[in-house]
Short mmCIF file of C-alpha atoms in Angstrom, two decimals:
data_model
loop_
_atom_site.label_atom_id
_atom_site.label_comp_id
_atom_site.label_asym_id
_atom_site.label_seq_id
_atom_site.Cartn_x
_atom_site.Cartn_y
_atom_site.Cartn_z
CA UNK M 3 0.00 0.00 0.00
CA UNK M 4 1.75 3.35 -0.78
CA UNK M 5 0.67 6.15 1.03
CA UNK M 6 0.97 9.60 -0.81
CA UNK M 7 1.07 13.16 1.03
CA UNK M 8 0.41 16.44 0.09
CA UNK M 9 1.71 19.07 -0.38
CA UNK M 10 5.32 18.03 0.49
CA UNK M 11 6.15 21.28 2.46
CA UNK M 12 3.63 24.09 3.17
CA UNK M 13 4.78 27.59 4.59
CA UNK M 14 2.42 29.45 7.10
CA UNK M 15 1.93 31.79 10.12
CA UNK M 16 1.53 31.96 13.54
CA UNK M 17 -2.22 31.73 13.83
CA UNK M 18 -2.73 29.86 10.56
CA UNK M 19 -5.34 26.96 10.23
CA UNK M 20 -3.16 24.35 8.06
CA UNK M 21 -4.42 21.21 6.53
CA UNK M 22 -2.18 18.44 5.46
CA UNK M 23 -3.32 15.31 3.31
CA UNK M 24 -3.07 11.82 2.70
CA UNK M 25 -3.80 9.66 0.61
CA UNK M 26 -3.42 5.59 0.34
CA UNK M 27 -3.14 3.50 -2.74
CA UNK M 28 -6.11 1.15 -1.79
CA UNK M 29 -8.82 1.56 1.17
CA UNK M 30 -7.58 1.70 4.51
CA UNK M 31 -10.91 1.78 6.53
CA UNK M 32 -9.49 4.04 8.87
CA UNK M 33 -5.92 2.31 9.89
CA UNK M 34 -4.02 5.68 9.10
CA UNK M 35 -1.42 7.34 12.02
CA UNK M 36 -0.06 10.54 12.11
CA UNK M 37 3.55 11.57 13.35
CA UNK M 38 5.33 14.58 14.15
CA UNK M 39 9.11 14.72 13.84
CA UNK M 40 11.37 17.77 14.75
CA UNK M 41 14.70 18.24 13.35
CA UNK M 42 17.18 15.79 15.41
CA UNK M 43 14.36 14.13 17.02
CA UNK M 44 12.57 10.95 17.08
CA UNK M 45 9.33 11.02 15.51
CA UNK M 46 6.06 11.40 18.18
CA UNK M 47 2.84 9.82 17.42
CA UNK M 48 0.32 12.96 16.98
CA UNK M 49 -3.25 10.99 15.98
CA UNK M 50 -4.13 7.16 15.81
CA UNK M 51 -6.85 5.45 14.08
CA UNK M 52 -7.34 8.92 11.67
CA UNK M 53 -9.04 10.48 14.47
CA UNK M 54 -7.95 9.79 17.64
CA UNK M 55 -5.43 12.28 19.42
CA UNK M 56 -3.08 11.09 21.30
CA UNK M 57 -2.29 11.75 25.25
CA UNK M 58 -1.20 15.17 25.73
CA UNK M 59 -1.72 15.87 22.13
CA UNK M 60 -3.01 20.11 21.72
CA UNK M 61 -6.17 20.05 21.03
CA UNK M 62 -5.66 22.79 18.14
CA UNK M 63 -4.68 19.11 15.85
CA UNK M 64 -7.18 17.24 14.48
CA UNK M 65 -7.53 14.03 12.12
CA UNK M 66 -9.98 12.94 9.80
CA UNK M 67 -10.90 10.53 7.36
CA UNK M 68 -11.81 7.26 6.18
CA UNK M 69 -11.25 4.92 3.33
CA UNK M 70 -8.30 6.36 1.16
CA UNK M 71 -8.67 9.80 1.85
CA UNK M 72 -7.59 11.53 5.45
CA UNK M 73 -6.62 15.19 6.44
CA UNK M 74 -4.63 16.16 9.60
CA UNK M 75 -5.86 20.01 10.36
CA UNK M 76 -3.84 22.55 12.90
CA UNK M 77 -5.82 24.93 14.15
CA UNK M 78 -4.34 28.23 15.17
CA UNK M 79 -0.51 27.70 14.19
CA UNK M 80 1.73 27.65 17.22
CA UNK M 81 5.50 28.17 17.40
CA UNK M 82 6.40 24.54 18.41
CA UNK M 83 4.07 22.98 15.30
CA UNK M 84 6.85 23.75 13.00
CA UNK M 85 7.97 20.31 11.97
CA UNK M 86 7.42 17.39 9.32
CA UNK M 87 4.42 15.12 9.76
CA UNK M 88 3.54 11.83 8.29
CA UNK M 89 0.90 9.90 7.91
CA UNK M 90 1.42 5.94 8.32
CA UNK M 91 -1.33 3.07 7.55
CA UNK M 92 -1.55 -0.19 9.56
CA UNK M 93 -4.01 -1.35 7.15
CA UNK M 94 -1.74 -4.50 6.82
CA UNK M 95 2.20 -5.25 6.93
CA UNK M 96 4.37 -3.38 5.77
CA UNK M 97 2.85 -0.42 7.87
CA UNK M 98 4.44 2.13 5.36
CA UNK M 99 4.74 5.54 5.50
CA UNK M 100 3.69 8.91 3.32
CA UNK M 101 6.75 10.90 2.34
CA UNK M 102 6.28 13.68 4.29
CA UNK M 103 5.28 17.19 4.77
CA UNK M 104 7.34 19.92 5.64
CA UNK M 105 5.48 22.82 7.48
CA UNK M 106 7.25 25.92 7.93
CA UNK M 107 7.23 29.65 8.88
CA UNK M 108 5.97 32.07 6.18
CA UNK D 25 8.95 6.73 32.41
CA UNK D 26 8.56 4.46 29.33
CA UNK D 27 12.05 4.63 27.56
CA UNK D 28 13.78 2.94 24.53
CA UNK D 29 17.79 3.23 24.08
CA UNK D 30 19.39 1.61 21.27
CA UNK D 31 23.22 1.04 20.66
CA UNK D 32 25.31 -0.33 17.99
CA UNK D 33 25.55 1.75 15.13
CA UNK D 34 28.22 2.93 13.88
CA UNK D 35 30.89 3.44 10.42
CA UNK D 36 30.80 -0.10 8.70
CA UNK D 37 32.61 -1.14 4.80
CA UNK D 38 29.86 -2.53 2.36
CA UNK D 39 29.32 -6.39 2.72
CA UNK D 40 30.00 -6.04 6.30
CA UNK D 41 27.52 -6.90 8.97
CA UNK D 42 26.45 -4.95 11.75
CA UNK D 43 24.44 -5.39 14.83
CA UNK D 44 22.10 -2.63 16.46
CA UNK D 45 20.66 -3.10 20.20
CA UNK D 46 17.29 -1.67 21.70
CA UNK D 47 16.56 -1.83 25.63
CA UNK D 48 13.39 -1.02 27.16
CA UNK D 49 12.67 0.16 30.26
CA UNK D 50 9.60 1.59 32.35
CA UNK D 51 6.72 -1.07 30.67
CA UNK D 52 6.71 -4.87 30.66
CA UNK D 53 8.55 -5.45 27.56
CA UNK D 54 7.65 -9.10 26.91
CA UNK D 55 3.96 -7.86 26.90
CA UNK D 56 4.43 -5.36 23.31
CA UNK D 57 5.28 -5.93 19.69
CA UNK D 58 9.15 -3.62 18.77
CA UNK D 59 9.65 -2.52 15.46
CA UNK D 60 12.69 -0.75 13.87
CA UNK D 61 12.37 2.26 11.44
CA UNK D 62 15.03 3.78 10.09
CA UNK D 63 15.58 7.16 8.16
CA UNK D 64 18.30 8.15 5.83
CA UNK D 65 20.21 11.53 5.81
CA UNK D 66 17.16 13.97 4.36
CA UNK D 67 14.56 11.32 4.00
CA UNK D 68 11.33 10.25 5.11
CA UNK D 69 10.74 7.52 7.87
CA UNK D 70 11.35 3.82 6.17
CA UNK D 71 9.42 0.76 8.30
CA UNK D 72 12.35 -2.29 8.44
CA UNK D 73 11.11 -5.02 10.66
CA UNK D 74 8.50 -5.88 13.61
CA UNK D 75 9.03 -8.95 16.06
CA UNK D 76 5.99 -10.28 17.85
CA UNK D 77 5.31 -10.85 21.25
CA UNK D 78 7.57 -13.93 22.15
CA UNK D 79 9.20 -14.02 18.90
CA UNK D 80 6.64 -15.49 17.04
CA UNK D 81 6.29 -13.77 14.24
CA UNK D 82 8.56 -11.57 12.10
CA UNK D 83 8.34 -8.83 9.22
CA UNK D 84 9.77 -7.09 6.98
CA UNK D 85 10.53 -5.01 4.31
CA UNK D 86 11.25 -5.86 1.31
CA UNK D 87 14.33 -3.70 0.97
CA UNK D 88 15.97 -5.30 3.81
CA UNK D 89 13.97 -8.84 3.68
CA UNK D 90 16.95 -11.62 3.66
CA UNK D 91 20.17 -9.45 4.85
CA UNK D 92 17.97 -7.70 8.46
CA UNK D 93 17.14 -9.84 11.14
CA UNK D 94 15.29 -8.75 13.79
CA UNK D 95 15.44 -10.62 17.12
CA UNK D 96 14.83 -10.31 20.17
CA UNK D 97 15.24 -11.26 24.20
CA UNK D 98 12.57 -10.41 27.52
CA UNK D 99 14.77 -11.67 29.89
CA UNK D 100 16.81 -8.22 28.92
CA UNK D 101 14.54 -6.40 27.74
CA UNK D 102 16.08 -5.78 24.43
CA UNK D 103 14.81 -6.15 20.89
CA UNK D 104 17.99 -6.50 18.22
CA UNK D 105 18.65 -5.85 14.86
CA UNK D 106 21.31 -7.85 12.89
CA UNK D 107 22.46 -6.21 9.65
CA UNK D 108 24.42 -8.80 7.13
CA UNK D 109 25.74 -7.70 3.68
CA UNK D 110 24.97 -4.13 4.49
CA UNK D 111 24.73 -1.62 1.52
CA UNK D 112 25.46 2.33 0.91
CA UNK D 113 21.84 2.34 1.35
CA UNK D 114 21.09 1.03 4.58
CA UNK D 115 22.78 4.53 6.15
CA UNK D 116 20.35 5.79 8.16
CA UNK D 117 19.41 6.71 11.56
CA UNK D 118 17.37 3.38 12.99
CA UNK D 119 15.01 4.00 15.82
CA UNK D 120 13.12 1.43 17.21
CA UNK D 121 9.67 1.84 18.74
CA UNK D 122 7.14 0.10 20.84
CA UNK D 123 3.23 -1.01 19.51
CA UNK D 124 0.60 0.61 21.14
CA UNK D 125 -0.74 -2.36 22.19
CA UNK D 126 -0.40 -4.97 24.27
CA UNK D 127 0.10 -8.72 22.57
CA UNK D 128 -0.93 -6.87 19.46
CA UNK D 129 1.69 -6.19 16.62
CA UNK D 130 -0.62 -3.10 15.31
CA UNK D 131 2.01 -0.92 13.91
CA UNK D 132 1.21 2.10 15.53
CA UNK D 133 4.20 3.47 17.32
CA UNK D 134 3.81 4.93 20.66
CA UNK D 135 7.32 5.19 21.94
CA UNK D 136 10.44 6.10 19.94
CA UNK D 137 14.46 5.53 20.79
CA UNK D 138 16.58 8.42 20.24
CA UNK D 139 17.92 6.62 17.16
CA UNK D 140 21.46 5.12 16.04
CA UNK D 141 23.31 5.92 13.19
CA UNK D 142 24.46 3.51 11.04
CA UNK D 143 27.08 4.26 7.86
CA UNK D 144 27.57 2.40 5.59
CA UNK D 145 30.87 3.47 3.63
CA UNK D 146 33.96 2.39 2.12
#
């Protein structure tokens, strides 16, 4: 299953509403992760199951989707969101990986 | 606190083997699937290899399927990676990472290692 992200980076403000997206090669149901990685850091598991935020997550993230299609939205930009994400299905092994998107400071 | 630490990596010539360590501490390691990811310089994140609870079950990918072996042993907590007839490719940082669940290989990764980097260079 290849997983296929867009856009691959994505420049915005403090404040911005930002919405990344995913996309998977068959149906998925809703097996689809999201991860946010910092430079020089190991990645941190942002949203489970497309929707479901993880412990301590902000509340400003959000995931959505179902079948093939799935968004991760960040509400109200903050400082420390300035990172690559990824989205990841566990539809069935390999649990492969999108390529990445790059979200930085306009 | 939950915590992964892995060890091992290092410079290594092509066709030379290499063998990466990953100890757990702070949950009951026997209980949880362990994967390894790795990522090269600039990439994106590249799933390797997942060992089930008690070793019963292995995976990988097909880019490392035959030359990576993942093992691993509860009575010390530590999941392994052996790395045969290693490439320019396989550089990378490897991380391993915990499932989410318990006695479940899901592939959703709760808990990370600070990574190891392995190059592979003559």
């Amino acid at each position: 299953i290849q997983m296929t992200q867009s856009p691959s980076s994505l420049s915005a403000s403090i404040g911005d509403t930002v919405t990344i997206t995913c996309r998977a090669s068959q149906s998925i149901s809703t097996y689809l992760n999201w991860y946010q990685q910092k430079p020089g850091t190991a990645p941190r598991l942002l949203v489970s199951a497309a929707s479901s935020l993880q412990s301590g997550v902000p509340s400003r993230f959000s995931g959505g989707g179902s079948g093939s299609d799935f968004t991760l939205t960040i509400n109200n930009v903050e400082p420390e969101d300035f990172a690559t994400y990824y989205c990841q299905h566990t539809y069935s092994p390999p649990p492969t990986f999108g390529q990445g998107t790059r979200l930085e400071i306009k | 606190q939950v915590q992964l630490v892995e060890s091992g990596g290092g410079v290594v010539q092509p066709g030379r083997s290499l063998r990466l360590s990953c100890a757990g501490s702070g949950f009951t390691f026997s209980g949880f699937g362990m994967h390894w990811v790795r990522q090269a310089p600039g990439k994106g994140l590249e799933w390797v290899a997942v060992i089930s609870t008690g070793g019963r079950f292995e995976f990988y990918a097909d880019s490392v399927k035959g030359r990576l072996t993942i093992s691993r042993d509860d009575s010390k907590d530590t999941v392994y990676l052996q790395m045969n007839s290693l490439r320019v490719e396989d550089t990378a940082v490897y991380y391993c990472a915990k499932d989410v669940f318990s006695g479940y290989d899901s592939g959703t990764l709760d808990t990370w290692g600070q990574g190891t980097v392995v190059t592979v260079s003559s």
